[in-house]
Amino acid sequence: LKPFWLKSGIPPSPPAAPHRCGLAMESVNNVMLRGICSLYNENHVAPVLRSMQEQLDALKEQLLEARAAFEAKADAADVPTAAPMQERLKSASADDSGVPTRAQLQNLEFALSKKAEASEVASVEQVHRLVAAAEQKASSREAALCAQVADLA
């Protein structure tokens, strides 16, 4: 790229010697420029940064809620396997000449209701993918907001 004065064919004039008036005007210009930048920052940049921080806080809160929900899920060690359930069925059917009583049926129903469905319990890999997706979404939102801030500047 060529400087603008080369395109017009007019060379730049040499810088003037600083005078008292020139220095005073320069300091006034600096003060005015700082004021303009400060107002622009307060009215345009600061609200975007606040919005970004609020969104980041909301995403962090959602992540904490997801982690808490994951920790509240039943562990595989706590869920009875098929073998103990079959033993209970055999012992229940062995009593009373093969006819289970109402209490035995209720006990079996209670034990089965406590058992978690494997398809309803999230695996560790699924939780890791969910956490990675949430972090990627947060970083992409942050990047988009940074781009907006850069466009405003």
PDB file of C-alpha atoms in Angstrom:
ATOM      1  CA  LEU A   1       0.000   0.000   0.000  1.00  0.00           C
ATOM      2  CA  LYS A   2       1.237   3.449  -0.882  1.00  0.00           C
ATOM      3  CA  PRO A   3       0.906   6.312   1.568  1.00  0.00           C
ATOM      4  CA  PHE A   4      -1.817   8.783   0.645  1.00  0.00           C
ATOM      5  CA  TRP A   5       0.640  11.603  -0.172  1.00  0.00           C
ATOM      6  CA  LEU A   6       2.315   9.478  -2.833  1.00  0.00           C
ATOM      7  CA  LYS A   7      -1.029   8.889  -4.546  1.00  0.00           C
ATOM      8  CA  SER A   8      -1.739  12.605  -4.707  1.00  0.00           C
ATOM      9  CA  GLY A   9       1.814  13.484  -5.690  1.00  0.00           C
ATOM     10  CA  ILE A  10       2.063  16.052  -2.903  1.00  0.00           C
ATOM     11  CA  PRO A  11       4.827  15.341  -0.400  1.00  0.00           C
ATOM     12  CA  PRO A  12       4.019  15.939   3.251  1.00  0.00           C
ATOM     13  CA  SER A  13       5.076  19.218   4.744  1.00  0.00           C
ATOM     14  CA  PRO A  14       7.840  19.025   7.332  1.00  0.00           C
ATOM     15  CA  PRO A  15       6.659  19.112  10.936  1.00  0.00           C
ATOM     16  CA  ALA A  16       6.461  22.580  12.374  1.00  0.00           C
ATOM     17  CA  ALA A  17       8.603  23.541  15.305  1.00  0.00           C
ATOM     18  CA  PRO A  18       6.661  23.197  18.553  1.00  0.00           C
ATOM     19  CA  HIS A  19       5.394  26.448  19.963  1.00  0.00           C
ATOM     20  CA  ARG A  20       3.736  27.157  23.235  1.00  0.00           C
ATOM     21  CA  CYS A  21       0.377  27.422  21.531  1.00  0.00           C
ATOM     22  CA  GLY A  22       0.948  24.126  19.696  1.00  0.00           C
ATOM     23  CA  LEU A  23       1.806  22.309  22.914  1.00  0.00           C
ATOM     24  CA  ALA A  24      -1.258  23.725  24.635  1.00  0.00           C
ATOM     25  CA  MET A  25      -3.493  22.623  21.763  1.00  0.00           C
ATOM     26  CA  GLU A  26      -1.901  19.185  21.812  1.00  0.00           C
ATOM     27  CA  SER A  27      -2.665  18.748  25.506  1.00  0.00           C
ATOM     28  CA  VAL A  28      -6.247  19.970  24.966  1.00  0.00           C
ATOM     29  CA  ASN A  29      -6.614  17.489  22.110  1.00  0.00           C
ATOM     30  CA  ASN A  30      -5.277  14.697  24.340  1.00  0.00           C
ATOM     31  CA  VAL A  31      -7.770  15.546  27.086  1.00  0.00           C
ATOM     32  CA  MET A  32     -10.649  15.666  24.597  1.00  0.00           C
ATOM     33  CA  LEU A  33      -9.597  12.380  23.016  1.00  0.00           C
ATOM     34  CA  ARG A  34      -9.425  10.704  26.413  1.00  0.00           C
ATOM     35  CA  GLY A  35     -12.903  12.002  27.230  1.00  0.00           C
ATOM     36  CA  ILE A  36     -14.318  10.724  23.945  1.00  0.00           C
ATOM     37  CA  CYS A  37     -12.688   7.329  24.463  1.00  0.00           C
ATOM     38  CA  SER A  38     -13.992   7.162  28.018  1.00  0.00           C
ATOM     39  CA  LEU A  39     -17.560   7.925  26.915  1.00  0.00           C
ATOM     40  CA  TYR A  40     -17.341   5.388  24.111  1.00  0.00           C
ATOM     41  CA  ASN A  41     -16.059   2.770  26.527  1.00  0.00           C
ATOM     42  CA  GLU A  42     -18.838   3.457  29.038  1.00  0.00           C
ATOM     43  CA  ASN A  43     -21.599   3.449  26.408  1.00  0.00           C
ATOM     44  CA  HIS A  44     -20.479   0.691  24.037  1.00  0.00           C
ATOM     45  CA  VAL A  45     -17.708  -1.550  25.335  1.00  0.00           C
ATOM     46  CA  ALA A  46     -18.632  -1.886  29.023  1.00  0.00           C
ATOM     47  CA  PRO A  47     -22.229  -3.103  28.381  1.00  0.00           C
ATOM     48  CA  VAL A  48     -20.969  -5.779  25.990  1.00  0.00           C
ATOM     49  CA  LEU A  49     -18.378  -6.925  28.522  1.00  0.00           C
ATOM     50  CA  ARG A  50     -21.034  -7.045  31.261  1.00  0.00           C
ATOM     51  CA  SER A  51     -23.282  -9.098  28.979  1.00  0.00           C
ATOM     52  CA  MET A  52     -20.433 -11.493  28.224  1.00  0.00           C
ATOM     53  CA  GLN A  53     -19.698 -11.908  31.935  1.00  0.00           C
ATOM     54  CA  GLU A  54     -23.375 -12.575  32.730  1.00  0.00           C
ATOM     55  CA  GLN A  55     -23.595 -15.210  29.997  1.00  0.00           C
ATOM     56  CA  LEU A  56     -20.396 -16.842  31.203  1.00  0.00           C
ATOM     57  CA  ASP A  57     -21.721 -16.917  34.775  1.00  0.00           C
ATOM     58  CA  ALA A  58     -24.989 -18.482  33.557  1.00  0.00           C
ATOM     59  CA  LEU A  59     -23.089 -21.166  31.638  1.00  0.00           C
ATOM     60  CA  LYS A  60     -20.939 -21.923  34.675  1.00  0.00           C
ATOM     61  CA  GLU A  61     -24.077 -22.279  36.789  1.00  0.00           C
ATOM     62  CA  GLN A  62     -25.627 -24.662  34.235  1.00  0.00           C
ATOM     63  CA  LEU A  63     -22.446 -26.716  34.231  1.00  0.00           C
ATOM     64  CA  LEU A  64     -22.493 -26.959  38.038  1.00  0.00           C
ATOM     65  CA  GLU A  65     -26.149 -28.053  37.936  1.00  0.00           C
ATOM     66  CA  ALA A  66     -25.335 -30.722  35.345  1.00  0.00           C
ATOM     67  CA  ARG A  67     -22.448 -31.997  37.461  1.00  0.00           C
ATOM     68  CA  ALA A  68     -24.665 -32.112  40.563  1.00  0.00           C
ATOM     69  CA  ALA A  69     -27.343 -34.020  38.642  1.00  0.00           C
ATOM     70  CA  PHE A  70     -24.714 -36.465  37.404  1.00  0.00           C
ATOM     71  CA  GLU A  71     -23.386 -37.064  40.915  1.00  0.00           C
ATOM     72  CA  ALA A  72     -26.944 -37.704  42.157  1.00  0.00           C
ATOM     73  CA  LYS A  73     -27.399 -40.533  39.650  1.00  0.00           C
ATOM     74  CA  ALA A  74     -27.224 -44.093  40.982  1.00  0.00           C
ATOM     75  CA  ASP A  75     -23.887 -45.856  40.754  1.00  0.00           C
ATOM     76  CA  ALA A  76     -23.723 -49.234  39.004  1.00  0.00           C
ATOM     77  CA  ALA A  77     -22.468 -50.806  42.252  1.00  0.00           C
ATOM     78  CA  ASP A  78     -25.639 -49.686  44.076  1.00  0.00           C
ATOM     79  CA  VAL A  79     -28.016 -51.295  41.569  1.00  0.00           C
ATOM     80  CA  PRO A  80     -28.734 -54.989  42.183  1.00  0.00           C
ATOM     81  CA  THR A  81     -27.754 -57.389  39.398  1.00  0.00           C
ATOM     82  CA  ALA A  82     -29.889 -60.128  37.875  1.00  0.00           C
ATOM     83  CA  ALA A  83     -28.419 -62.941  40.027  1.00  0.00           C
ATOM     84  CA  PRO A  84     -29.646 -61.604  43.419  1.00  0.00           C
ATOM     85  CA  MET A  85     -33.030 -60.867  41.890  1.00  0.00           C
ATOM     86  CA  GLN A  86     -33.317 -64.443  40.584  1.00  0.00           C
ATOM     87  CA  GLU A  87     -32.339 -65.791  44.005  1.00  0.00           C
ATOM     88  CA  ARG A  88     -35.095 -63.730  45.599  1.00  0.00           C
ATOM     89  CA  LEU A  89     -37.567 -65.044  43.068  1.00  0.00           C
ATOM     90  CA  LYS A  90     -36.497 -68.634  43.747  1.00  0.00           C
ATOM     91  CA  SER A  91     -36.736 -68.188  47.511  1.00  0.00           C
ATOM     92  CA  ALA A  92     -40.106 -66.512  47.174  1.00  0.00           C
ATOM     93  CA  SER A  93     -41.449 -69.236  44.920  1.00  0.00           C
ATOM     94  CA  ALA A  94     -40.049 -71.976  47.206  1.00  0.00           C
ATOM     95  CA  ASP A  95     -42.142 -70.716  50.113  1.00  0.00           C
ATOM     96  CA  ASP A  96     -45.821 -71.585  50.362  1.00  0.00           C
ATOM     97  CA  SER A  97     -45.633 -74.351  47.768  1.00  0.00           C
ATOM     98  CA  GLY A  98     -44.726 -72.022  44.897  1.00  0.00           C
ATOM     99  CA  VAL A  99     -47.420 -69.392  45.476  1.00  0.00           C
ATOM    100  CA  PRO A 100     -45.953 -66.014  46.499  1.00  0.00           C
ATOM    101  CA  THR A 101     -47.821 -64.031  49.087  1.00  0.00           C
ATOM    102  CA  ARG A 102     -48.965 -60.470  48.623  1.00  0.00           C
ATOM    103  CA  ALA A 103     -46.156 -59.208  50.896  1.00  0.00           C
ATOM    104  CA  GLN A 104     -43.550 -61.076  48.861  1.00  0.00           C
ATOM    105  CA  LEU A 105     -44.925 -59.584  45.649  1.00  0.00           C
ATOM    106  CA  GLN A 106     -44.810 -56.112  47.159  1.00  0.00           C
ATOM    107  CA  ASN A 107     -41.195 -56.666  48.254  1.00  0.00           C
ATOM    108  CA  LEU A 108     -40.266 -57.798  44.755  1.00  0.00           C
ATOM    109  CA  GLU A 109     -42.092 -54.852  43.207  1.00  0.00           C
ATOM    110  CA  PHE A 110     -40.255 -52.459  45.537  1.00  0.00           C
ATOM    111  CA  ALA A 111     -36.879 -54.026  44.697  1.00  0.00           C
ATOM    112  CA  LEU A 112     -37.590 -53.795  40.968  1.00  0.00           C
ATOM    113  CA  SER A 113     -38.719 -50.175  41.217  1.00  0.00           C
ATOM    114  CA  LYS A 114     -35.359 -49.263  42.798  1.00  0.00           C
ATOM    115  CA  LYS A 115     -33.450 -50.779  39.893  1.00  0.00           C
ATOM    116  CA  ALA A 116     -32.369 -48.141  37.362  1.00  0.00           C
ATOM    117  CA  GLU A 117     -32.836 -48.649  33.644  1.00  0.00           C
ATOM    118  CA  ALA A 118     -29.442 -48.811  31.930  1.00  0.00           C
ATOM    119  CA  SER A 119     -30.759 -46.764  29.010  1.00  0.00           C
ATOM    120  CA  GLU A 120     -31.798 -43.926  31.349  1.00  0.00           C
ATOM    121  CA  VAL A 121     -28.456 -43.593  33.138  1.00  0.00           C
ATOM    122  CA  ALA A 122     -25.860 -41.425  31.401  1.00  0.00           C
ATOM    123  CA  SER A 123     -22.449 -42.956  30.888  1.00  0.00           C
ATOM    124  CA  VAL A 124     -19.243 -41.226  31.942  1.00  0.00           C
ATOM    125  CA  GLU A 125     -18.349 -40.692  28.281  1.00  0.00           C
ATOM    126  CA  GLN A 126     -21.703 -38.980  27.628  1.00  0.00           C
ATOM    127  CA  VAL A 127     -21.161 -36.652  30.573  1.00  0.00           C
ATOM    128  CA  HIS A 128     -17.650 -35.782  29.356  1.00  0.00           C
ATOM    129  CA  ARG A 129     -19.045 -35.001  25.905  1.00  0.00           C
ATOM    130  CA  LEU A 130     -21.744 -32.817  27.470  1.00  0.00           C
ATOM    131  CA  VAL A 131     -19.171 -30.891  29.512  1.00  0.00           C
ATOM    132  CA  ALA A 132     -16.947 -30.443  26.436  1.00  0.00           C
ATOM    133  CA  ALA A 133     -19.904 -29.213  24.371  1.00  0.00           C
ATOM    134  CA  ALA A 134     -20.881 -26.720  27.089  1.00  0.00           C
ATOM    135  CA  GLU A 135     -17.331 -25.392  27.311  1.00  0.00           C
ATOM    136  CA  GLN A 136     -17.093 -25.122  23.512  1.00  0.00           C
ATOM    137  CA  LYS A 137     -20.403 -23.258  23.397  1.00  0.00           C
ATOM    138  CA  ALA A 138     -19.204 -20.852  26.083  1.00  0.00           C
ATOM    139  CA  SER A 139     -15.945 -20.179  24.251  1.00  0.00           C
ATOM    140  CA  SER A 140     -17.740 -19.645  20.922  1.00  0.00           C
ATOM    141  CA  ARG A 141     -20.134 -17.154  22.539  1.00  0.00           C
ATOM    142  CA  GLU A 142     -17.190 -15.400  24.124  1.00  0.00           C
ATOM    143  CA  ALA A 143     -15.392 -15.245  20.755  1.00  0.00           C
ATOM    144  CA  ALA A 144     -18.497 -13.830  19.066  1.00  0.00           C
ATOM    145  CA  LEU A 145     -18.862 -11.166  21.734  1.00  0.00           C
ATOM    146  CA  CYS A 146     -15.162 -10.295  21.459  1.00  0.00           C
ATOM    147  CA  ALA A 147     -15.628  -9.889  17.709  1.00  0.00           C
ATOM    148  CA  GLN A 148     -18.561  -7.553  18.367  1.00  0.00           C
ATOM    149  CA  VAL A 149     -16.426  -5.543  20.770  1.00  0.00           C
ATOM    150  CA  ALA A 150     -13.679  -5.346  18.163  1.00  0.00           C
ATOM    151  CA  ASP A 151     -16.197  -4.173  15.547  1.00  0.00           C
ATOM    152  CA  LEU A 152     -17.443  -1.488  17.922  1.00  0.00           C
ATOM    153  CA  ALA A 153     -13.928  -0.265  18.541  1.00  0.00           C
TER     154      ALA A 153
END
